PDB file of C-alpha atoms in Angstrom:
ATOM      1  CA  MET H   1      33.903 172.668  40.990  1.00 50.00           C
ATOM      2  CA  VAL H   2      37.201 171.797  42.731  1.00 56.00           C
ATOM      3  CA  GLY H   3      36.589 171.934  46.504  1.00 82.00           C
ATOM      4  CA  LEU H   4      38.891 173.031  49.277  1.00 92.00           C
ATOM      5  CA  ILE H   5      39.976 170.763  52.116  1.00 95.00           C
ATOM      6  CA  GLY H   6      38.545 173.231  54.628  1.00 93.00           C
ATOM      7  CA  GLU H   7      35.057 172.176  53.501  1.00 93.00           C
ATOM      8  CA  LEU H   8      35.645 168.714  55.020  1.00 95.00           C
ATOM      9  CA  VAL H   9      37.240 169.698  58.321  1.00 95.00           C
ATOM     10  CA  GLU H  10      35.986 168.146  61.556  1.00 94.00           C
ATOM     11  CA  ILE H  11      36.964 169.263  65.034  1.00 92.00           C
ATOM     12  CA  GLY H  12      38.980 166.552  66.766  1.00 90.00           C
ATOM     13  CA  PRO H  13      40.408 166.381  70.295  1.00 94.00           C
ATOM     14  CA  THR H  14      43.798 167.889  71.012  1.00 96.00           C
ATOM     15  CA  VAL H  15      46.370 167.481  73.783  1.00 96.00           C
ATOM     16  CA  HIS H  16      49.683 169.050  74.664  1.00 95.00           C
ATOM     17  CA  ALA H  17      53.009 167.274  74.415  1.00 92.00           C
ATOM     18  CA  HIS H  18      53.434 167.216  78.216  1.00 93.00           C
ATOM     19  CA  ASP H  19      50.000 165.590  78.820  1.00 94.00           C
ATOM     20  CA  SER H  20      50.187 162.034  80.124  1.00 93.00           C
ATOM     21  CA  ASN H  21      49.320 158.885  78.233  1.00 93.00           C
ATOM     22  CA  GLN H  22      46.728 158.221  80.940  1.00 93.00           C
ATOM     23  CA  GLN H  23      44.817 161.277  79.616  1.00 93.00           C
ATOM     24  CA  ILE H  24      45.123 159.947  76.084  1.00 93.00           C
ATOM     25  CA  ARG H  25      43.669 156.601  77.133  1.00 93.00           C
ATOM     26  CA  GLN H  26      40.723 158.342  78.791  1.00 94.00           C
ATOM     27  CA  ILE H  27      39.975 160.299  75.593  1.00 95.00           C
ATOM     28  CA  PHE H  28      40.032 157.130  73.478  1.00 94.00           C
ATOM     29  CA  GLU H  29      37.869 155.220  75.983  1.00 93.00           C
ATOM     30  CA  THR H  30      35.213 157.939  76.238  1.00 93.00           C
ATOM     31  CA  ASN H  31      35.116 158.582  72.484  1.00 92.00           C
ATOM     32  CA  ILE H  32      35.117 155.231  70.687  1.00 90.00           C
ATOM     33  CA  LYS H  33      34.790 156.893  67.265  1.00 89.00           C
ATOM     34  CA  CYS H  34      37.974 158.902  67.736  1.00 92.00           C
ATOM     35  CA  SER H  35      40.814 157.336  65.754  1.00 93.00           C
ATOM     36  CA  GLY H  36      43.455 159.972  66.436  1.00 95.00           C
ATOM     37  CA  ILE H  37      44.396 162.854  68.721  1.00 96.00           C
ATOM     38  CA  VAL H  38      46.369 165.877  67.544  1.00 97.00           C
ATOM     39  CA  VAL H  39      49.187 167.146  69.718  1.00 97.00           C
ATOM     40  CA  VAL H  40      49.494 170.943  69.694  1.00 97.00           C
ATOM     41  CA  GLU H  41      51.817 173.542  71.095  1.00 95.00           C
ATOM     42  CA  ASN H  42      50.443 177.091  71.235  1.00 95.00           C
ATOM     43  CA  ASP H  43      47.646 175.870  68.931  1.00 96.00           C
ATOM     44  CA  VAL H  44      50.168 174.741  66.307  1.00 97.00           C
ATOM     45  CA  PRO H  45      50.038 171.001  65.393  1.00 97.00           C
ATOM     46  CA  ILE H  46      53.281 169.216  66.242  1.00 97.00           C
ATOM     47  CA  GLY H  47      52.259 165.564  66.320  1.00 96.00           C
ATOM     48  CA  LEU H  48      49.549 162.912  66.138  1.00 97.00           C
ATOM     49  CA  VAL H  49      48.792 159.812  68.153  1.00 95.00           C
ATOM     50  CA  THR H  50      46.471 157.259  66.559  1.00 95.00           C
ATOM     51  CA  ARG H  51      44.302 154.797  68.459  1.00 94.00           C
ATOM     52  CA  THR H  52      45.994 151.832  66.764  1.00 92.00           C
ATOM     53  CA  GLN H  53      49.497 153.108  67.431  1.00 91.00           C
ATOM     54  CA  PHE H  54      48.685 153.978  71.052  1.00 93.00           C
ATOM     55  CA  TYR H  55      47.271 150.592  72.039  1.00 93.00           C
ATOM     56  CA  GLN H  56      49.982 148.726  70.146  1.00 91.00           C
ATOM     57  CA  LYS H  57      52.587 150.507  72.267  1.00 89.00           C
ATOM     58  CA  LEU H  58      50.696 149.922  75.527  1.00 90.00           C
ATOM     59  CA  GLY H  59      50.112 146.267  74.623  1.00 89.00           C
ATOM     60  CA  SER H  60      53.745 145.508  73.971  1.00 88.00           C
ATOM     61  CA  LEU H  61      55.885 143.760  76.590  1.00 83.00           C
ATOM     62  CA  TYR H  62      56.238 146.138  79.560  1.00 86.00           C
ATOM     63  CA  GLY H  63      54.547 148.824  77.406  1.00 86.00           C
ATOM     64  CA  TYR H  64      51.851 149.727  79.909  1.00 90.00           C
ATOM     65  CA  ASN H  65      54.262 150.200  82.803  1.00 89.00           C
ATOM     66  CA  LEU H  66      56.751 151.984  80.557  1.00 88.00           C
ATOM     67  CA  TYR H  67      54.400 154.527  78.993  1.00 88.00           C
ATOM     68  CA  ILE H  68      51.124 154.999  80.904  1.00 90.00           C
ATOM     69  CA  GLY H  69      52.417 157.514  83.439  1.00 87.00           C
ATOM     70  CA  ARG H  70      54.644 159.417  81.052  1.00 92.00           C
ATOM     71  CA  SER H  71      53.947 162.180  78.507  1.00 92.00           C
ATOM     72  CA  ILE H  72      52.431 161.632  75.079  1.00 92.00           C
ATOM     73  CA  GLU H  73      55.563 163.167  73.553  1.00 91.00           C
ATOM     74  CA  LEU H  74      57.150 159.706  73.781  1.00 90.00           C
ATOM     75  CA  LEU H  75      54.480 158.089  71.633  1.00 90.00           C
ATOM     76  CA  MET H  76      53.317 160.787  69.237  1.00 94.00           C
ATOM     77  CA  ASN H  77      54.223 160.688  65.556  1.00 94.00           C
ATOM     78  CA  LYS H  78      55.919 163.912  64.500  1.00 95.00           C
ATOM     79  CA  ASN H  79      55.819 163.012  60.813  1.00 94.00           C
ATOM     80  CA  ILE H  80      52.357 164.480  60.191  1.00 96.00           C
ATOM     81  CA  LEU H  81      50.575 165.824  57.123  1.00 97.00           C
ATOM     82  CA  VAL H  82      49.505 169.410  57.853  1.00 97.00           C
ATOM     83  CA  VAL H  83      47.797 171.503  55.152  1.00 97.00           C
ATOM     84  CA  ASP H  84      46.146 174.890  55.042  1.00 96.00           C
ATOM     85  CA  TYR H  85      42.344 174.906  54.822  1.00 94.00           C
ATOM     86  CA  THR H  86      42.529 176.618  51.386  1.00 94.00           C
ATOM     87  CA  THR H  87      44.396 173.679  49.787  1.00 94.00           C
ATOM     88  CA  SER H  88      42.412 171.825  47.114  1.00 91.00           C
ATOM     89  CA  ILE H  89      40.962 168.434  47.978  1.00 92.00           C
ATOM     90  CA  ILE H  90      42.595 166.906  44.917  1.00 86.00           C
ATOM     91  CA  GLU H  91      46.043 168.154  45.941  1.00 91.00           C
ATOM     92  CA  VAL H  92      45.590 166.928  49.532  1.00 94.00           C
ATOM     93  CA  SER H  93      44.520 163.506  48.216  1.00 92.00           C
ATOM     94  CA  ARG H  94      47.738 163.249  46.228  1.00 90.00           C
ATOM     95  CA  MET H  95      49.829 164.283  49.229  1.00 94.00           C
ATOM     96  CA  ALA H  96      48.048 161.839  51.537  1.00 94.00           C
ATOM     97  CA  MET H  97      48.537 158.896  49.194  1.00 92.00           C
ATOM     98  CA  LYS H  98      52.286 159.592  48.936  1.00 92.00           C
ATOM     99  CA  ARG H  99      52.831 159.014  52.667  1.00 93.00           C
ATOM    100  CA  ASN H 100      54.574 156.004  54.125  1.00 90.00           C
ATOM    101  CA  GLU H 101      52.395 152.908  54.338  1.00 89.00           C
ATOM    102  CA  GLU H 102      52.229 152.982  58.142  1.00 89.00           C
ATOM    103  CA  GLU H 103      50.904 156.588  58.000  1.00 91.00           C
ATOM    104  CA  LEU H 104      48.617 156.165  55.019  1.00 91.00           C
ATOM    105  CA  TYR H 105      45.371 156.194  57.021  1.00 92.00           C
ATOM    106  CA  ASP H 106      46.349 158.838  59.576  1.00 95.00           C
ATOM    107  CA  TYR H 107      44.326 162.018  59.839  1.00 96.00           C
ATOM    108  CA  VAL H 108      45.171 164.941  57.615  1.00 97.00           C
ATOM    109  CA  ILE H 109      45.585 167.893  59.970  1.00 97.00           C
ATOM    110  CA  ILE H 110      44.122 171.216  58.854  1.00 97.00           C
ATOM    111  CA  THR H 111      45.352 174.653  59.869  1.00 97.00           C
ATOM    112  CA  LYS H 112      43.904 178.108  59.372  1.00 95.00           C
ATOM    113  CA  TYR H 113      46.307 181.024  59.506  1.00 94.00           C
ATOM    114  CA  GLY H 114      48.875 178.529  60.788  1.00 94.00           C
ATOM    115  CA  LEU H 115      46.801 177.394  63.771  1.00 97.00           C
ATOM    116  CA  TYR H 116      45.014 174.101  64.347  1.00 97.00           C
ATOM    117  CA  ALA H 117      41.538 174.056  62.736  1.00 96.00           C
ATOM    118  CA  GLY H 118      40.612 170.360  62.751  1.00 96.00           C
ATOM    119  CA  VAL H 119      41.205 167.072  60.964  1.00 97.00           C
ATOM    120  CA  VAL H 120      40.003 165.177  57.904  1.00 96.00           C
ATOM    121  CA  SER H 121      39.849 161.385  57.915  1.00 95.00           C
ATOM    122  CA  ILE H 122      41.157 159.481  54.924  1.00 94.00           C
ATOM    123  CA  SER H 123      37.792 157.786  54.333  1.00 93.00           C
ATOM    124  CA  ARG H 124      36.038 161.175  54.168  1.00 93.00           C
ATOM    125  CA  LEU H 125      38.792 162.581  51.956  1.00 94.00           C
ATOM    126  CA  LEU H 126      38.671 159.704  49.469  1.00 91.00           C
ATOM    127  CA  MET H 127      34.880 159.749  49.262  1.00 91.00           C
ATOM    128  CA  LYS H 128      34.945 163.466  48.418  1.00 91.00           C
ATOM    129  CA  PHE H 129      37.820 162.935  45.985  1.00 87.00           C
ATOM    130  CA  ALA H 130      35.800 160.276  44.128  1.00 86.00           C
ATOM    131  CA  GLU H 131      32.837 162.641  43.997  1.00 86.00           C
ATOM    132  CA  LEU H 132      35.008 165.413  42.561  1.00 82.00           C
ATOM    133  CA  GLN H 133      36.518 163.059  39.998  1.00 78.00           C
ATOM    134  CA  SER H 134      33.015 162.182  38.841  1.00 78.00           C
ATOM    135  CA  GLN H 135      32.126 165.868  38.533  1.00 75.00           C
ATOM    136  CA  ILE H 136      35.337 166.646  36.662  1.00 74.00           C
ATOM    137  CA  ALA H 137      34.661 163.784  34.231  1.00 73.00           C
ATOM    138  CA  ARG H 138      31.382 165.483  33.293  1.00 77.00           C
ATOM    139  CA  TYR H 139      33.137 168.725  32.399  1.00 84.00           C
ATOM    140  CA  LEU H 140      36.611 167.803  31.161  1.00 86.00           C
ATOM    141  CA  ASN H 141      37.760 165.631  28.284  1.00 89.00           C
ATOM    142  CA  PRO H 142      39.434 162.568  29.869  1.00 85.00           C
ATOM    143  CA  LEU H 143      42.300 162.485  27.344  1.00 91.00           C
ATOM    144  CA  THR H 144      43.413 166.125  27.317  1.00 92.00           C
ATOM    145  CA  PHE H 145      41.676 167.429  30.478  1.00 87.00           C
ATOM    146  CA  LEU H 146      40.475 170.376  28.434  1.00 92.00           C
ATOM    147  CA  PRO H 147      36.917 171.654  28.916  1.00 92.00           C
ATOM    148  CA  GLY H 148      34.477 169.232  27.299  1.00 92.00           C
ATOM    149  CA  ASN H 149      31.150 169.659  25.527  1.00 91.00           C
ATOM    150  CA  LEU H 150      29.151 171.002  28.479  1.00 89.00           C
ATOM    151  CA  LEU H 151      31.592 173.855  29.049  1.00 90.00           C
ATOM    152  CA  ILE H 152      31.985 174.450  25.311  1.00 93.00           C
ATOM    153  CA  GLU H 153      28.216 174.802  24.969  1.00 92.00           C
ATOM    154  CA  GLU H 154      28.128 177.270  27.870  1.00 92.00           C
ATOM    155  CA  GLN H 155      30.880 179.369  26.271  1.00 93.00           C
ATOM    156  CA  LEU H 156      29.106 179.426  22.901  1.00 94.00           C
ATOM    157  CA  LYS H 157      25.857 180.557  24.513  1.00 93.00           C
ATOM    158  CA  GLU H 158      27.662 183.390  26.274  1.00 92.00           C
ATOM    159  CA  VAL H 159      29.719 184.512  23.285  1.00 93.00           C
ATOM    160  CA  VAL H 160      26.660 185.114  21.057  1.00 92.00           C
ATOM    161  CA  SER H 161      26.040 188.406  22.847  1.00 90.00           C
ATOM    162  CA  LYS H 162      29.682 189.556  22.807  1.00 91.00           C
ATOM    163  CA  GLU H 163      30.609 192.618  20.781  1.00 92.00           C
ATOM    164  CA  LYS H 164      33.462 190.715  19.118  1.00 94.00           C
ATOM    165  CA  PHE H 165      34.301 187.056  18.850  1.00 95.00           C
ATOM    166  CA  SER H 166      36.005 184.533  16.588  1.00 96.00           C
ATOM    167  CA  ALA H 167      35.129 180.858  16.930  1.00 96.00           C
ATOM    168  CA  LEU H 168      37.756 178.407  15.654  1.00 97.00           C
ATOM    169  CA  TYR H 169      36.635 174.883  14.827  1.00 97.00           C
ATOM    170  CA  ILE H 170      39.856 172.875  14.644  1.00 97.00           C
ATOM    171  CA  ASP H 171      40.407 169.297  13.561  1.00 96.00           C
ATOM    172  CA  LEU H 172      43.046 167.045  12.041  1.00 97.00           C
ATOM    173  CA  ASP H 173      42.971 165.816   8.450  1.00 95.00           C
ATOM    174  CA  TYR H 174      43.637 162.104   7.797  1.00 94.00           C
ATOM    175  CA  PHE H 175      43.781 161.319  11.505  1.00 95.00           C
ATOM    176  CA  LYS H 176      41.954 157.994  11.057  1.00 92.00           C
ATOM    177  CA  THR H 177      44.636 156.882   8.624  1.00 93.00           C
ATOM    178  CA  TYR H 178      47.369 157.815  11.095  1.00 95.00           C
ATOM    179  CA  ASN H 179      45.544 156.005  13.901  1.00 93.00           C
ATOM    180  CA  ASP H 180      45.141 152.856  11.805  1.00 92.00           C
ATOM    181  CA  LEU H 181      48.765 152.909  10.683  1.00 93.00           C
ATOM    182  CA  TYR H 182      50.567 153.869  13.894  1.00 95.00           C
ATOM    183  CA  GLY H 183      48.152 152.584  16.527  1.00 94.00           C
ATOM    184  CA  PHE H 184      45.822 154.099  19.118  1.00 94.00           C
ATOM    185  CA  ALA H 185      48.563 154.900  21.639  1.00 95.00           C
ATOM    186  CA  LYS H 186      50.447 157.095  19.183  1.00 96.00           C
ATOM    187  CA  GLY H 187      47.158 158.506  17.912  1.00 96.00           C
ATOM    188  CA  ASP H 188      46.232 159.565  21.447  1.00 96.00           C
ATOM    189  CA  GLN H 189      49.665 161.135  21.879  1.00 96.00           C
ATOM    190  CA  VAL H 190      49.155 163.178  18.706  1.00 97.00           C
ATOM    191  CA  ILE H 191      45.861 164.493  20.093  1.00 97.00           C
ATOM    192  CA  LYS H 192      47.515 165.377  23.413  1.00 96.00           C
ATOM    193  CA  ASN H 193      50.429 167.088  21.653  1.00 97.00           C
ATOM    194  CA  THR H 194      47.962 169.009  19.509  1.00 97.00           C
ATOM    195  CA  ALA H 195      46.083 170.061  22.632  1.00 97.00           C
ATOM    196  CA  PHE H 196      49.332 171.366  24.173  1.00 96.00           C
ATOM    197  CA  LEU H 197      50.225 173.520  21.176  1.00 96.00           C
ATOM    198  CA  LEU H 198      46.653 174.791  20.860  1.00 97.00           C
ATOM    199  CA  GLN H 199      46.654 175.760  24.534  1.00 95.00           C
ATOM    200  CA  ASP H 200      49.794 177.839  24.051  1.00 94.00           C
ATOM    201  CA  SER H 201      48.442 179.671  21.022  1.00 95.00           C
ATOM    202  CA  ILE H 202      44.921 180.229  22.366  1.00 95.00           C
ATOM    203  CA  ARG H 203      46.190 181.320  25.789  1.00 92.00           C
ATOM    204  CA  GLU H 204      48.498 183.837  24.109  1.00 92.00           C
ATOM    205  CA  ALA H 205      45.500 185.158  22.158  1.00 93.00           C
ATOM    206  CA  GLY H 206      43.471 185.448  25.370  1.00 92.00           C
ATOM    207  CA  GLY H 207      40.868 182.870  24.392  1.00 95.00           C
ATOM    208  CA  PHE H 208      39.038 179.743  25.504  1.00 95.00           C
ATOM    209  CA  LEU H 209      39.907 176.235  24.281  1.00 96.00           C
ATOM    210  CA  GLY H 210      37.711 173.155  24.534  1.00 95.00           C
ATOM    211  CA  HIS H 211      38.028 169.574  23.323  1.00 96.00           C
ATOM    212  CA  ILE H 212      34.890 168.370  21.549  1.00 95.00           C
ATOM    213  CA  GLY H 213      36.220 164.829  21.305  1.00 93.00           C
ATOM    214  CA  GLY H 214      38.510 162.746  19.098  1.00 94.00           C
ATOM    215  CA  ASP H 215      40.589 165.128  16.988  1.00 96.00           C
ATOM    216  CA  ASP H 216      38.051 167.996  17.142  1.00 96.00           C
ATOM    217  CA  PHE H 217      38.641 171.152  19.186  1.00 97.00           C
ATOM    218  CA  LEU H 218      36.848 174.461  19.505  1.00 97.00           C
ATOM    219  CA  ALA H 219      38.453 177.758  20.498  1.00 97.00           C
ATOM    220  CA  ILE H 220      36.872 181.128  21.129  1.00 96.00           C
ATOM    221  CA  LEU H 221      38.744 184.420  20.818  1.00 96.00           C
ATOM    222  CA  TYR H 222      37.116 187.568  22.130  1.00 94.00           C
ATOM    223  CA  HIS H 223      38.276 189.686  19.191  1.00 95.00           C
ATOM    224  CA  HIS H 224      38.621 189.458  15.400  1.00 95.00           C
ATOM    225  CA  ASP H 225      42.430 189.229  15.253  1.00 94.00           C
ATOM    226  CA  TYR H 226      42.499 185.519  14.561  1.00 96.00           C
ATOM    227  CA  HIS H 227      44.941 185.474  11.625  1.00 95.00           C
ATOM    228  CA  GLU H 228      48.129 185.498  13.698  1.00 95.00           C
ATOM    229  CA  CYS H 229      46.742 182.863  16.066  1.00 96.00           C
ATOM    230  CA  CYS H 230      45.755 180.530  13.215  1.00 96.00           C
ATOM    231  CA  ALA H 231      49.097 181.004  11.472  1.00 96.00           C
ATOM    232  CA  LYS H 232      50.949 180.120  14.675  1.00 96.00           C
ATOM    233  CA  ILE H 233      48.852 176.976  15.229  1.00 97.00           C
ATOM    234  CA  ILE H 234      49.570 175.785  11.694  1.00 97.00           C
ATOM    235  CA  HIS H 235      53.276 176.546  12.000  1.00 97.00           C
ATOM    236  CA  GLU H 236      53.604 174.692  15.304  1.00 97.00           C
ATOM    237  CA  PHE H 237      51.563 171.729  14.097  1.00 97.00           C
ATOM    238  CA  ASP H 238      53.623 171.284  10.925  1.00 96.00           C
ATOM    239  CA  ARG H 239      56.787 171.475  13.046  1.00 96.00           C
ATOM    240  CA  MET H 240      55.463 168.539  15.061  1.00 96.00           C
ATOM    241  CA  LEU H 241      55.279 166.133  12.082  1.00 96.00           C
ATOM    242  CA  PRO H 242      58.920 164.931  12.207  1.00 96.00           C
ATOM    243  CA  SER H 243      58.362 163.703  15.762  1.00 95.00           C
ATOM    244  CA  ILE H 244      55.310 161.590  14.911  1.00 95.00           C
ATOM    245  CA  TYR H 245      56.186 160.064  11.531  1.00 96.00           C
ATOM    246  CA  SER H 246      58.886 157.657  10.427  1.00 95.00           C
ATOM    247  CA  GLY H 247      61.724 159.005   8.284  1.00 94.00           C
ATOM    248  CA  LYS H 248      60.381 157.100   5.280  1.00 94.00           C
ATOM    249  CA  HIS H 249      56.909 158.626   5.496  1.00 95.00           C
ATOM    250  CA  LEU H 250      58.324 162.101   6.050  1.00 94.00           C
ATOM    251  CA  LEU H 251      60.566 161.778   3.014  1.00 93.00           C
ATOM    252  CA  GLN H 252      57.836 160.589   0.667  1.00 92.00           C
ATOM    253  CA  LYS H 253      55.245 162.950   2.248  1.00 92.00           C
ATOM    254  CA  PHE H 254      52.459 160.373   2.146  1.00 93.00           C
ATOM    255  CA  VAL H 255      51.524 156.921   3.410  1.00 94.00           C
ATOM    256  CA  TYR H 256      49.922 153.961   1.673  1.00 91.00           C
ATOM    257  CA  ALA H 257      46.610 153.104   3.274  1.00 87.00           C
ATOM    258  CA  GLU H 258      43.063 152.086   2.448  1.00 78.00           C
ATOM    259  CA  ASP H 259      40.545 154.834   1.834  1.00 71.00           C
ATOM    260  CA  ARG H 260      36.922 154.685   3.030  1.00 70.00           C
ATOM    261  CA  LEU H 261      36.078 152.344   0.135  1.00 76.00           C
ATOM    262  CA  GLY H 262      38.841 149.905   1.033  1.00 78.00           C
ATOM    263  CA  VAL H 263      41.035 150.890  -1.906  1.00 82.00           C
ATOM    264  CA  LYS H 264      44.729 151.211  -1.082  1.00 86.00           C
ATOM    265  CA  GLN H 265      46.179 154.525  -2.201  1.00 90.00           C
ATOM    266  CA  ARG H 266      48.450 157.396  -1.271  1.00 92.00           C
ATOM    267  CA  ILE H 267      47.135 159.322   1.739  1.00 92.00           C
ATOM    268  CA  PRO H 268      48.682 162.680   2.680  1.00 94.00           C
ATOM    269  CA  LEU H 269      50.350 163.196   6.041  1.00 96.00           C
ATOM    270  CA  LEU H 270      48.429 164.743   8.916  1.00 97.00           C
ATOM    271  CA  SER H 271      47.464 168.381   8.560  1.00 97.00           C
ATOM    272  CA  ILE H 272      45.357 170.736  10.637  1.00 97.00           C
ATOM    273  CA  SER H 273      42.236 172.549   9.455  1.00 96.00           C
ATOM    274  CA  ILE H 274      40.786 175.612  11.180  1.00 97.00           C
ATOM    275  CA  ALA H 275      37.297 176.821  10.292  1.00 96.00           C
ATOM    276  CA  VAL H 276      36.790 180.394  11.499  1.00 96.00           C
ATOM    277  CA  VAL H 277      33.430 181.978  12.285  1.00 95.00           C
ATOM    278  CA  THR H 278      33.282 185.609  13.440  1.00 95.00           C
ATOM    279  CA  ASN H 279      30.603 188.215  14.091  1.00 93.00           C
ATOM    280  CA  GLN H 280      32.628 190.797  12.212  1.00 90.00           C
ATOM    281  CA  ASP H 281      30.175 190.996   9.286  1.00 87.00           C
ATOM    282  CA  ARG H 282      27.081 189.302  10.669  1.00 88.00           C
ATOM    283  CA  THR H 283      25.316 188.390  13.892  1.00 90.00           C
ATOM    284  CA  TYR H 284      24.210 184.966  15.131  1.00 93.00           C
ATOM    285  CA  SER H 285      20.936 184.208  16.868  1.00 91.00           C
ATOM    286  CA  ASP H 286      22.263 181.394  19.063  1.00 93.00           C
ATOM    287  CA  ALA H 287      25.060 178.910  19.647  1.00 93.00           C
ATOM    288  CA  GLU H 288      23.545 176.390  17.224  1.00 93.00           C
ATOM    289  CA  GLU H 289      23.884 178.857  14.355  1.00 94.00           C
ATOM    290  CA  ILE H 290      27.576 179.391  15.139  1.00 94.00           C
ATOM    291  CA  VAL H 291      28.101 175.621  15.095  1.00 93.00           C
ATOM    292  CA  LEU H 292      26.184 175.361  11.789  1.00 93.00           C
ATOM    293  CA  TYR H 293      28.441 177.904  10.097  1.00 92.00           C
ATOM    294  CA  ALA H 294      31.580 176.400  11.618  1.00 92.00           C
ATOM    295  CA  THR H 295      30.653 172.924  10.363  1.00 92.00           C
ATOM    296  CA  ALA H 296      30.009 174.219   6.838  1.00 91.00           C
ATOM    297  CA  THR H 297      33.266 176.156   6.848  1.00 92.00           C
ATOM    298  CA  LYS H 298      35.171 173.077   7.984  1.00 91.00           C
ATOM    299  CA  LYS H 299      33.941 171.176   4.905  1.00 90.00           C
ATOM    300  CA  LYS H 300      35.370 173.909   2.715  1.00 89.00           C
ATOM    301  CA  CYS H 301      38.635 173.822   4.631  1.00 89.00           C
ATOM    302  CA  LYS H 302      38.879 170.044   4.178  1.00 88.00           C
ATOM    303  CA  LEU H 303      38.968 170.461   0.398  1.00 88.00           C
ATOM    304  CA  MET H 304      42.268 172.305   0.599  1.00 90.00           C
ATOM    305  CA  ILE H 305      45.632 170.543   0.612  1.00 88.00           C
ATOM    306  CA  GLY H 306      47.785 170.826   3.720  1.00 93.00           C
ATOM    307  CA  SER H 307      47.219 172.753   6.925  1.00 95.00           C
ATOM    308  CA  CYS H 308      45.035 175.817   6.493  1.00 95.00           C
ATOM    309  CA  TYR H 309      42.419 178.130   7.962  1.00 95.00           C
ATOM    310  CA  VAL H 310      39.308 179.398   6.215  1.00 93.00           C
ATOM    311  CA  ASP H 311      36.867 182.200   7.059  1.00 88.00           C
ATOM    312  CA  SER H 312      33.188 181.411   7.556  1.00 73.00           C
ATOM    313  CA  VAL H 313      30.907 180.505   4.681  1.00 52.00           C
ATOM    314  CA  CYS H 314      28.196 183.100   4.177  1.00 47.00           C
ATOM    315  CA  ASN H 315      26.053 181.417   1.550  1.00 42.00           C
ATOM    316  CA  LEU H 316      24.724 178.261   3.204  1.00 45.00           C
TER     317      LEU H 316
END
């Protein structure tokens, strides 16, 4: 999904540092689409001369007489962006946009095994970057950058046939109340913090983690040893509460807020619920059946007070 800069490379003209500016002018005049020429030494890029820069120098007072018969070394820009062809397009885009303003639209120079391989124009780079961003948006949750629903669905379809798996449907209790009370910015930060701690726990357990949306996540472990993982998630989440609540709310262990009927009452602090579905005692025909059991188990989990995890419901 994430492309490499080598996929965009185009062969551009090169010269040597001792070549004259007269040769440079001839290249630009015979190739009107060429906006830059790479200067190489033993096939290693050492500089760049752009069309704009070149003609600005020649057009300055006495510039033509001063430069035309001399070597390009006097005019070339040595501050060039050179990347290996295996570098990701996204990373190169970041590097290119961090350059000085006067170099912002210069070619990116590509090497392969340390030798000149070609160039990539900024317009071509940014067009590909925008295309990749669009593709990434289809697959990753924009808030946490975790795999989104398309990738989650693919993982669930694959895991049905696995010898062992544990699917963890994870969500936050009373999140709407927190969001209403503390605001969307802090609510989003809670979701991101939750994603970070889930990533640590699921990665340690050798599993997959996806973000369904809102405060809902789904993890897949490729074994049945989910107890330690769930216990760690709960421990780390409860440790996070002092950083997201005021001292008053922490002390009283609840907040006053309206329930779904508009009645103001005591609402518990955030907790985390984990509904666990495994194929330890039964098999599942497809991904939809796993989701069905996970959803039913989550309802059971929601009835419990505080952070918890619950095994799958078998009597739907």
